[in-house]
mmCIF file of C-alpha atoms in Angstrom:
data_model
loop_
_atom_site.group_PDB
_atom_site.id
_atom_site.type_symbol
_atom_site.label_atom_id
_atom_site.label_comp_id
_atom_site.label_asym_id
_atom_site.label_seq_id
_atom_site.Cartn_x
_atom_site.Cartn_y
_atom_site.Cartn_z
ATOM 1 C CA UNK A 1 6.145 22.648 8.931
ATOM 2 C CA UNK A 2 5.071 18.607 8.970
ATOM 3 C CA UNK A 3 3.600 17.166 12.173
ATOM 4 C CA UNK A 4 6.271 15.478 14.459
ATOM 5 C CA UNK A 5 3.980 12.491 14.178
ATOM 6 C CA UNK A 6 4.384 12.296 10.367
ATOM 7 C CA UNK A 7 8.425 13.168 10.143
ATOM 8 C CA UNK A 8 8.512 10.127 12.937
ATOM 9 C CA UNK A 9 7.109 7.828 10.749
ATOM 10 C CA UNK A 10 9.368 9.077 7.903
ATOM 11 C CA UNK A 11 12.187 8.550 10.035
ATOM 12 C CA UNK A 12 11.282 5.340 10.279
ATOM 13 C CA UNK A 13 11.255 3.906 7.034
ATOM 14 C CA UNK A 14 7.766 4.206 5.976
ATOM 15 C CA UNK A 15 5.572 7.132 4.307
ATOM 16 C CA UNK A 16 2.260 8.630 6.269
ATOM 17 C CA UNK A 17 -0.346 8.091 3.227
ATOM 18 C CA UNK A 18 -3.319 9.529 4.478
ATOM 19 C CA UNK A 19 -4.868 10.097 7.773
ATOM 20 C CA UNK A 20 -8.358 10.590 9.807
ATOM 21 C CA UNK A 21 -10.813 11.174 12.451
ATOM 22 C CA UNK A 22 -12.842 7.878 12.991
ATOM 23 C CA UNK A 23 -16.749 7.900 12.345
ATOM 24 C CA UNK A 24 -18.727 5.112 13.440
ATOM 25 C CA UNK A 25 -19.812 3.660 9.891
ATOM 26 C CA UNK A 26 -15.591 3.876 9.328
ATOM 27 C CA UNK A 27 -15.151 0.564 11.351
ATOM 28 C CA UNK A 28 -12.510 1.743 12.881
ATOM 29 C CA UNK A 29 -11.128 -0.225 15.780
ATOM 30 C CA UNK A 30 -13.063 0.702 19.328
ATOM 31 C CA UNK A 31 -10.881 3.480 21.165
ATOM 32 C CA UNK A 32 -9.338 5.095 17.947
ATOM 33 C CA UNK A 33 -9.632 8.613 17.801
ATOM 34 C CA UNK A 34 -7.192 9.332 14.966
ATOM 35 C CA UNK A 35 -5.763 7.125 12.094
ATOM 36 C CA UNK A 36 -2.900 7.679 10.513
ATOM 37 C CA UNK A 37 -2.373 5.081 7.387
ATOM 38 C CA UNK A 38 1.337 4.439 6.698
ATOM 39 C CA UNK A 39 3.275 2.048 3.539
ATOM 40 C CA UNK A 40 5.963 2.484 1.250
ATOM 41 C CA UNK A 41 6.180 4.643 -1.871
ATOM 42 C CA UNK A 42 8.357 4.032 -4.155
ATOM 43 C CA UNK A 43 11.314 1.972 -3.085
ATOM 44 C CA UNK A 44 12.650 3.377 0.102
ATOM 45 C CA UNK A 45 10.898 1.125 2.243
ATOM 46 C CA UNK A 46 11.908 -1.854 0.431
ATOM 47 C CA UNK A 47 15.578 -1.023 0.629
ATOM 48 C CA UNK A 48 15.250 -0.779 4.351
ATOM 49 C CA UNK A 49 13.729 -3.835 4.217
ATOM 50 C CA UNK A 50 16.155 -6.101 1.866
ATOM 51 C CA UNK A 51 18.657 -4.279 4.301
ATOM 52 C CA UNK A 52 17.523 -5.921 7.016
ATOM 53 C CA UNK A 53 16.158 -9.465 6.198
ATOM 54 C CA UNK A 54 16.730 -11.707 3.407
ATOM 55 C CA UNK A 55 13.994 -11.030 0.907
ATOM 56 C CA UNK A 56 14.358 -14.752 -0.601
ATOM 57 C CA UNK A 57 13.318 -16.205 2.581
ATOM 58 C CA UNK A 58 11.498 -13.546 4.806
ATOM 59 C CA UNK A 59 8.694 -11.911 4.367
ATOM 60 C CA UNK A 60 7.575 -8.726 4.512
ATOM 61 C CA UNK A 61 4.647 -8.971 6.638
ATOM 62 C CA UNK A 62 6.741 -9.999 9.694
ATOM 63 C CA UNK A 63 8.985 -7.592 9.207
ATOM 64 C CA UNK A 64 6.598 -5.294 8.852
ATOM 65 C CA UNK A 65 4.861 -6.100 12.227
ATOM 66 C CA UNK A 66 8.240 -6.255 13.932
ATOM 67 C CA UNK A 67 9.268 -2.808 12.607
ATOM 68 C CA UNK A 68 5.616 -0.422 12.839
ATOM 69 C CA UNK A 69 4.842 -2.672 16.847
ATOM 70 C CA UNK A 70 8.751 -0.297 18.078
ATOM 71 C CA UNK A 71 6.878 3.027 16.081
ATOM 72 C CA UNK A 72 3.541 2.165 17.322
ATOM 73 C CA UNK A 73 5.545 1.998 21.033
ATOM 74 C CA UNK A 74 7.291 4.951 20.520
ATOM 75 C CA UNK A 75 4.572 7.155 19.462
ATOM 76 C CA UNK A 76 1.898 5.749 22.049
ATOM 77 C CA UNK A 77 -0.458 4.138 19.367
ATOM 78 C CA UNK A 78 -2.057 1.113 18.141
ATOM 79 C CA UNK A 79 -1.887 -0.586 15.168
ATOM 80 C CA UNK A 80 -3.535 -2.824 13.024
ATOM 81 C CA UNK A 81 -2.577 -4.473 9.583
ATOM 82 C CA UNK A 82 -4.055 -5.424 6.400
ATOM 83 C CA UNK A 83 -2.556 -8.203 6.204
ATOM 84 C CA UNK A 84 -4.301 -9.301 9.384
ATOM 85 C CA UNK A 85 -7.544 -11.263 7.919
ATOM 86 C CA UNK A 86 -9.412 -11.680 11.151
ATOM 87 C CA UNK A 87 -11.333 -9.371 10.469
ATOM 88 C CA UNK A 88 -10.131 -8.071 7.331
ATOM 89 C CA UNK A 89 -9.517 -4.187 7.882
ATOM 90 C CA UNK A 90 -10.904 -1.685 4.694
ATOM 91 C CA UNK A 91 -7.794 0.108 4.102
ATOM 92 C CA UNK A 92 -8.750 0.774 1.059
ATOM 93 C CA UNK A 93 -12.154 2.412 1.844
ATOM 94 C CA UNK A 94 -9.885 3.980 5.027
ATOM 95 C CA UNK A 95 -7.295 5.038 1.879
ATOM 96 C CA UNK A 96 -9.960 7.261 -0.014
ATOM 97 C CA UNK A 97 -11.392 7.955 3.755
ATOM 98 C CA UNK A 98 -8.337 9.541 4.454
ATOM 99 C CA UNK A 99 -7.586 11.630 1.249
ATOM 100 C CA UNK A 100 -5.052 9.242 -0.105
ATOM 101 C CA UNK A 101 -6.477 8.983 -3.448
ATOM 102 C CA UNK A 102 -9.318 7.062 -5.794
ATOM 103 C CA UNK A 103 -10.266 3.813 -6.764
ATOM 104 C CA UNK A 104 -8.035 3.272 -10.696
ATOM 105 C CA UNK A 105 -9.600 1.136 -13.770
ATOM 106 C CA UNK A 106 -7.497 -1.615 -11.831
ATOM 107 C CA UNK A 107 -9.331 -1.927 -8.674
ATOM 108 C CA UNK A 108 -5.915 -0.422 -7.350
ATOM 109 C CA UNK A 109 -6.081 2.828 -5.624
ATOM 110 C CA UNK A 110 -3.982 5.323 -7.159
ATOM 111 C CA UNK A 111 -2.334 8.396 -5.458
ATOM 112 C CA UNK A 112 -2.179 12.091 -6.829
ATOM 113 C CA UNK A 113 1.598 11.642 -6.385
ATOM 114 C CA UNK A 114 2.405 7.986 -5.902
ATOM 115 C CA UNK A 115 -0.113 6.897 -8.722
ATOM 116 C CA UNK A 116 0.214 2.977 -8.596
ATOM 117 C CA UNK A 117 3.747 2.381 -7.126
ATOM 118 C CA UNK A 118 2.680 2.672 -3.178
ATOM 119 C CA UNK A 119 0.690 0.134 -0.500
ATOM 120 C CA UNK A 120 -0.477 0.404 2.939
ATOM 121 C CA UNK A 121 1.924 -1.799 5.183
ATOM 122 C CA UNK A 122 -0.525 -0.783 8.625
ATOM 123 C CA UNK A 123 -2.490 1.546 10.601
ATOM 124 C CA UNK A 124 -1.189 3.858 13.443
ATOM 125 C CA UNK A 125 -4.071 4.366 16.014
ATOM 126 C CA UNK A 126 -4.384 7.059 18.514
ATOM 127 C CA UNK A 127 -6.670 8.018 21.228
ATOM 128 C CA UNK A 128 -6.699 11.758 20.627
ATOM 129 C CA UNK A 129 -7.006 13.336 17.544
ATOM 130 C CA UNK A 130 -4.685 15.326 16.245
ATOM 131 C CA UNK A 131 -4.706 18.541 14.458
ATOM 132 C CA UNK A 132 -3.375 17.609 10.877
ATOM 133 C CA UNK A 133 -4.936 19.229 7.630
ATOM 134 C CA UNK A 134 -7.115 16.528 5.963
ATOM 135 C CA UNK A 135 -5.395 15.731 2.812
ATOM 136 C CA UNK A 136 -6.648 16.436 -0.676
ATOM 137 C CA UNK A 137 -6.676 13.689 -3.124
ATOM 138 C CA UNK A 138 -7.367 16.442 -5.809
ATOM 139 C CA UNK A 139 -9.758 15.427 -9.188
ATOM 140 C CA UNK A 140 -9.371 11.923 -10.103
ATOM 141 C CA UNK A 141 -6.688 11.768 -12.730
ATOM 142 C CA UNK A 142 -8.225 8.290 -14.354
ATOM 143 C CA UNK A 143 -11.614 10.095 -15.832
ATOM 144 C CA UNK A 144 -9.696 12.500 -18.244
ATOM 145 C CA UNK A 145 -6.923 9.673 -19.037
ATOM 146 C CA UNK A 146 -7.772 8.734 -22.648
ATOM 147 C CA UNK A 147 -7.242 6.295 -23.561
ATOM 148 C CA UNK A 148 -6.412 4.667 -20.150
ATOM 149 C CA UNK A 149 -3.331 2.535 -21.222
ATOM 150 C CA UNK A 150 -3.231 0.499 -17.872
ATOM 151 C CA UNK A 151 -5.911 -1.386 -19.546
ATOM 152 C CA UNK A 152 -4.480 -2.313 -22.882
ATOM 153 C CA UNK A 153 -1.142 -2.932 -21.503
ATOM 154 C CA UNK A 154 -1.828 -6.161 -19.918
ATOM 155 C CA UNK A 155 -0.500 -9.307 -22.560
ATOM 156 C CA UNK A 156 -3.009 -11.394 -20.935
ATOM 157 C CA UNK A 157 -5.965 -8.399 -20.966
ATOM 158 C CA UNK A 158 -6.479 -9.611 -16.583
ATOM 159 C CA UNK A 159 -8.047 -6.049 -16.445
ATOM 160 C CA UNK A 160 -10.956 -4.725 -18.096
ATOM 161 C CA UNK A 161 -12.294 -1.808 -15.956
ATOM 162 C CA UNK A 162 -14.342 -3.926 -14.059
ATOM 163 C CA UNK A 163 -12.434 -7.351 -13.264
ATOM 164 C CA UNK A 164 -9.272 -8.364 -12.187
ATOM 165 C CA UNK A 165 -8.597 -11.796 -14.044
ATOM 166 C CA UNK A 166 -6.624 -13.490 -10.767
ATOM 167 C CA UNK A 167 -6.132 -16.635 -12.639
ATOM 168 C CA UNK A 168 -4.808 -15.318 -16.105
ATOM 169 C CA UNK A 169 -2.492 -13.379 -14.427
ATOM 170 C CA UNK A 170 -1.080 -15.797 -12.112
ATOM 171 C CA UNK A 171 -0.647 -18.236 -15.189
ATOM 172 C CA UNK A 172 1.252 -16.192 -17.203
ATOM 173 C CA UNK A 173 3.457 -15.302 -14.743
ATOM 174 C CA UNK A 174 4.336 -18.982 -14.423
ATOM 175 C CA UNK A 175 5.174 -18.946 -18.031
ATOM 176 C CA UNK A 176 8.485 -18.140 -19.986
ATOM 177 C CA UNK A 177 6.276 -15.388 -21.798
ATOM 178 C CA UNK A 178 5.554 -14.172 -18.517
ATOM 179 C CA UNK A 179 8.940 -13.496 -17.007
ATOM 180 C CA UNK A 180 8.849 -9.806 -18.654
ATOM 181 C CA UNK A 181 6.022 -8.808 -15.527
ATOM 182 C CA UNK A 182 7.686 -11.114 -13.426
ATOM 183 C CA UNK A 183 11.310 -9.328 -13.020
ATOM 184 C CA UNK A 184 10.240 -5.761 -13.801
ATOM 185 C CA UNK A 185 6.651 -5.446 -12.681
ATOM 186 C CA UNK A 186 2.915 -5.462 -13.857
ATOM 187 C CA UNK A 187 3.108 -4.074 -16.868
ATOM 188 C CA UNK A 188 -0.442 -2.546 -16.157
ATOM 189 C CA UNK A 189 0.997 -0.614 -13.453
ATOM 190 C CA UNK A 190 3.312 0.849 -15.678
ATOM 191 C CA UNK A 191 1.491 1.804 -18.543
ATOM 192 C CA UNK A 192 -0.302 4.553 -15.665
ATOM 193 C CA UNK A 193 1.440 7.917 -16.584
ATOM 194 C CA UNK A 194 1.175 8.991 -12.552
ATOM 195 C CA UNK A 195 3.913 8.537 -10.350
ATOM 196 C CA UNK A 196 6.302 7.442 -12.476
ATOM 197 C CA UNK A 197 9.202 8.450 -10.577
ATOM 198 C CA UNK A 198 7.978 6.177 -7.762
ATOM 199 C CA UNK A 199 7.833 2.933 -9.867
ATOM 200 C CA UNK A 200 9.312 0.147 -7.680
ATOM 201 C CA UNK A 201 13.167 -1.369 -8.709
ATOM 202 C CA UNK A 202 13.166 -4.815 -10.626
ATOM 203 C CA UNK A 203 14.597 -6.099 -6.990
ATOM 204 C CA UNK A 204 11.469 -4.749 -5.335
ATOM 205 C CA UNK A 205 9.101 -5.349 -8.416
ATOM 206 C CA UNK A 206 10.034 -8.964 -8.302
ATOM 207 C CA UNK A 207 9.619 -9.897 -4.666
ATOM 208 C CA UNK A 208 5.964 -9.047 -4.636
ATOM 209 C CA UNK A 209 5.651 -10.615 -7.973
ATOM 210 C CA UNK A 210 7.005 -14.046 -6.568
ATOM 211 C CA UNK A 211 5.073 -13.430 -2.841
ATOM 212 C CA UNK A 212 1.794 -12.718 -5.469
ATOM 213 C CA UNK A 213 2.863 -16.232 -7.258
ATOM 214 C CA UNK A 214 3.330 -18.252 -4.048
ATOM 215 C CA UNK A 215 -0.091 -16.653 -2.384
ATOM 216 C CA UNK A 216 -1.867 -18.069 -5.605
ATOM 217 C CA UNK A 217 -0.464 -21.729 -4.991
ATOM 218 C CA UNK A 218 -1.413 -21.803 -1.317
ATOM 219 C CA UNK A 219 -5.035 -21.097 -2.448
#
């Protein structure tokens, strides 16, 4: 049977993707005893979302905050966010600290069941811990992927194992040619053969695309 905690952030809207007892070196905020990282996966979240506001003019940060501050209240926690910059939170290191999966040729980190299609939208903090298994993220599925096709399938080759080409990517999405990635989605993402039932709807797909495209200007 699932932890009430985790089927009351399910109710909610969003999915629990991985979860942990706080060491020092974790920089965790001061007074967490438990961490419970939560997102969408998939598109549930998003329909809840586009529910709710009006994806062409709100964002999904401040609906995010507005949503996970109620949960936070109603389950006694904390919570920080990564899209809070000051200072930046490692969700990602917190991700893989938490069993939620490894670090993909993409610099993404990809889930044993989500693969590409998920993202961390906050962190619940607690002052207890609380007895939850620790997840397993299982063997990394990217080291016997041959011939890793999230790295070929880019038409502007942004990825190469090691680098994320920001600028190349952001350019051709400005482009006619790029309109393919723009309304359905990196095509890097995918090209990954896990999680493919959890690939985000062209709706969803191109909302972060345009919020990516608009972040890029503003730099």
């Amino acid at each position: 049977m699932e932890h009430p905690i985790l089927t009351a952030i399910r109710r909610a809207g969003f999915t629990p993707l991985g979860w942990f007892a706080p060491k020092p070196d974790d920089r965790a905020p001061q007074g967490a005893r438990f961490v419970i990282l939560i997102g969408n996966a998939g598109p549930a979240m998003f329909r809840r979302f586009a529910a709710e506001r009006d994806p062409s003019t709100d964002t999904m940060d401040a609906w995010t905050r507005d949503v996970v501050t109620i949960l936070a209240r109603d389950l006694d926690a904390k919570t920080v966010y990564p899209f809070d910059m000051n200072p930046p939170w490692p969700f990602l290191t917190w991700a893989r600290r938490g069993g939620a999966g490894h670090v993909s040729p993409l610099g993404l980190n990809i889930h044993p069941t989500y693969g590409l299609w998920h993202a961390y939208r906050a962190a619940l903090l607690f002052p207890v811990e609380f007895d939850i298994p620790p997840k397993d993220p299982g063997p990394h599925p990217c080291e016997s992927c041959e011939p890793k096709p999230c790295l070929s399938a880019c038409p502007v080759n942004a990825f190469n194992g090691t680098i994320y080409d920001v600028p190349a990517c952001a350019t051709h999405l400005a482009t006619a040619a790029g309109q393919t990635c723009m309304t359905g989605g990196c095509l890097a993402r995918h090209a990954c053969p896990v999680g493919q039932g959890f690939a985000y709807v062209p709706a969803q797909a191109e909302f972060h695309m345009r919020a990516f495209l608009k972040a890029r200007k503003q730099v």
